[in-house]
mmCIF file of C-alpha atoms in Angstrom:
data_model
loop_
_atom_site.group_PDB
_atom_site.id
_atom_site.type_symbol
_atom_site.label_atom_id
_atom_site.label_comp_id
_atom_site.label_asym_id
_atom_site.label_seq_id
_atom_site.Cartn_x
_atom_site.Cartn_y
_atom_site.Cartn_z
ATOM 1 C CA UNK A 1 7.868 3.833 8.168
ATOM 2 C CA UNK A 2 4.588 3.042 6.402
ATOM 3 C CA UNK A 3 5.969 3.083 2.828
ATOM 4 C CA UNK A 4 8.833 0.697 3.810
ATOM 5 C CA UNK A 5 5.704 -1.859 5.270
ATOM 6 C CA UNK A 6 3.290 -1.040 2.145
ATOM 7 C CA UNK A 7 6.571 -1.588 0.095
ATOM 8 C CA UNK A 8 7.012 -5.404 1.880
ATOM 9 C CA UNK A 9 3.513 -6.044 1.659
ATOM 10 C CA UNK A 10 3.642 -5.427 -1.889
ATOM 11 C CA UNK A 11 6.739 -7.506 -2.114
ATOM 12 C CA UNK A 12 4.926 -10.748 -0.640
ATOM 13 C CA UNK A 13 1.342 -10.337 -2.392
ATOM 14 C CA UNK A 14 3.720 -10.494 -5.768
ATOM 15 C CA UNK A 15 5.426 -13.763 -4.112
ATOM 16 C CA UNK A 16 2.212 -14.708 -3.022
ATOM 17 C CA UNK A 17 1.030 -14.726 -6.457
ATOM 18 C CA UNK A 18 3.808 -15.851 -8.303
ATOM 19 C CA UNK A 19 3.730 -19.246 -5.702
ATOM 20 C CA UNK A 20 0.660 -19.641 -4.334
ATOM 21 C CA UNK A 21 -2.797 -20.053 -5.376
ATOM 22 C CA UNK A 22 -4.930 -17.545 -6.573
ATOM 23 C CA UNK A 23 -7.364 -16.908 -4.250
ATOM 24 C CA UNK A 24 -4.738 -16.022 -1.283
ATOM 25 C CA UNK A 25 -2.441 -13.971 -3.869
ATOM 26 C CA UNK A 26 -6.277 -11.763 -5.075
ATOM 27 C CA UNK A 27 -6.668 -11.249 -1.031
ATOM 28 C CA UNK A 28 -4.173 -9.990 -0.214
ATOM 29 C CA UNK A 29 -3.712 -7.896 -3.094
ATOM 30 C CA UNK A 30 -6.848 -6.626 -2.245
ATOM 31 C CA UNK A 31 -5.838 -5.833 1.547
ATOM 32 C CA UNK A 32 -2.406 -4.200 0.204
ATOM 33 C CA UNK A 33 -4.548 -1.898 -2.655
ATOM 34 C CA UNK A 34 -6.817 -0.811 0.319
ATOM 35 C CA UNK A 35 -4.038 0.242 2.674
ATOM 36 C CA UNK A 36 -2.034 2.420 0.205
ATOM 37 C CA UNK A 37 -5.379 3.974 -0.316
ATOM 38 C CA UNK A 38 -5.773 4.565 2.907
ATOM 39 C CA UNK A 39 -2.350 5.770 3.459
ATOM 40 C CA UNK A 40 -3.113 7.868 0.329
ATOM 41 C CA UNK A 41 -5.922 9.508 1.845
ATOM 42 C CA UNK A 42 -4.024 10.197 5.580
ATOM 43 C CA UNK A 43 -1.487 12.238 3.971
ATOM 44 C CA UNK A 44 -3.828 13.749 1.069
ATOM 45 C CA UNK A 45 -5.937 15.417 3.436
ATOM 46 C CA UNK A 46 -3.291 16.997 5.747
ATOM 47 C CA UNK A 47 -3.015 20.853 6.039
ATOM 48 C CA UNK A 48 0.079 22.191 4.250
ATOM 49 C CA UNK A 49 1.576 25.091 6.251
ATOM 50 C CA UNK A 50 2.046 27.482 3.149
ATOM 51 C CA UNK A 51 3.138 31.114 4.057
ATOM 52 C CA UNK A 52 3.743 33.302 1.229
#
């Protein structure tokens, strides 16, 4: 469920800055870039069940 809302949030910071101004489109980009780091990091860091 979190990739399909990273993946829209994506999809309006690149409307964002195709239409709007700058500053808004750099924002946001900047809030999107620091959630799929964060989302990045939740699921990096999660203990992989591995019996061999």
């Amino acid at each position: 469920m979190e990739f399909t809302a990273l993946f829209l949030a994506i999809a309006i910071a690149m409307l964002i800055a195709w239409r709007g101004p700058r500053p808004l489109a750099i924002g946001v980009f900047a809030v999107v870039l620091i959630a799929c780091v964060a989302t990045f990091l939740h699921h990096a860091t999660d203990r992989l069940s591995l019996s061999f």
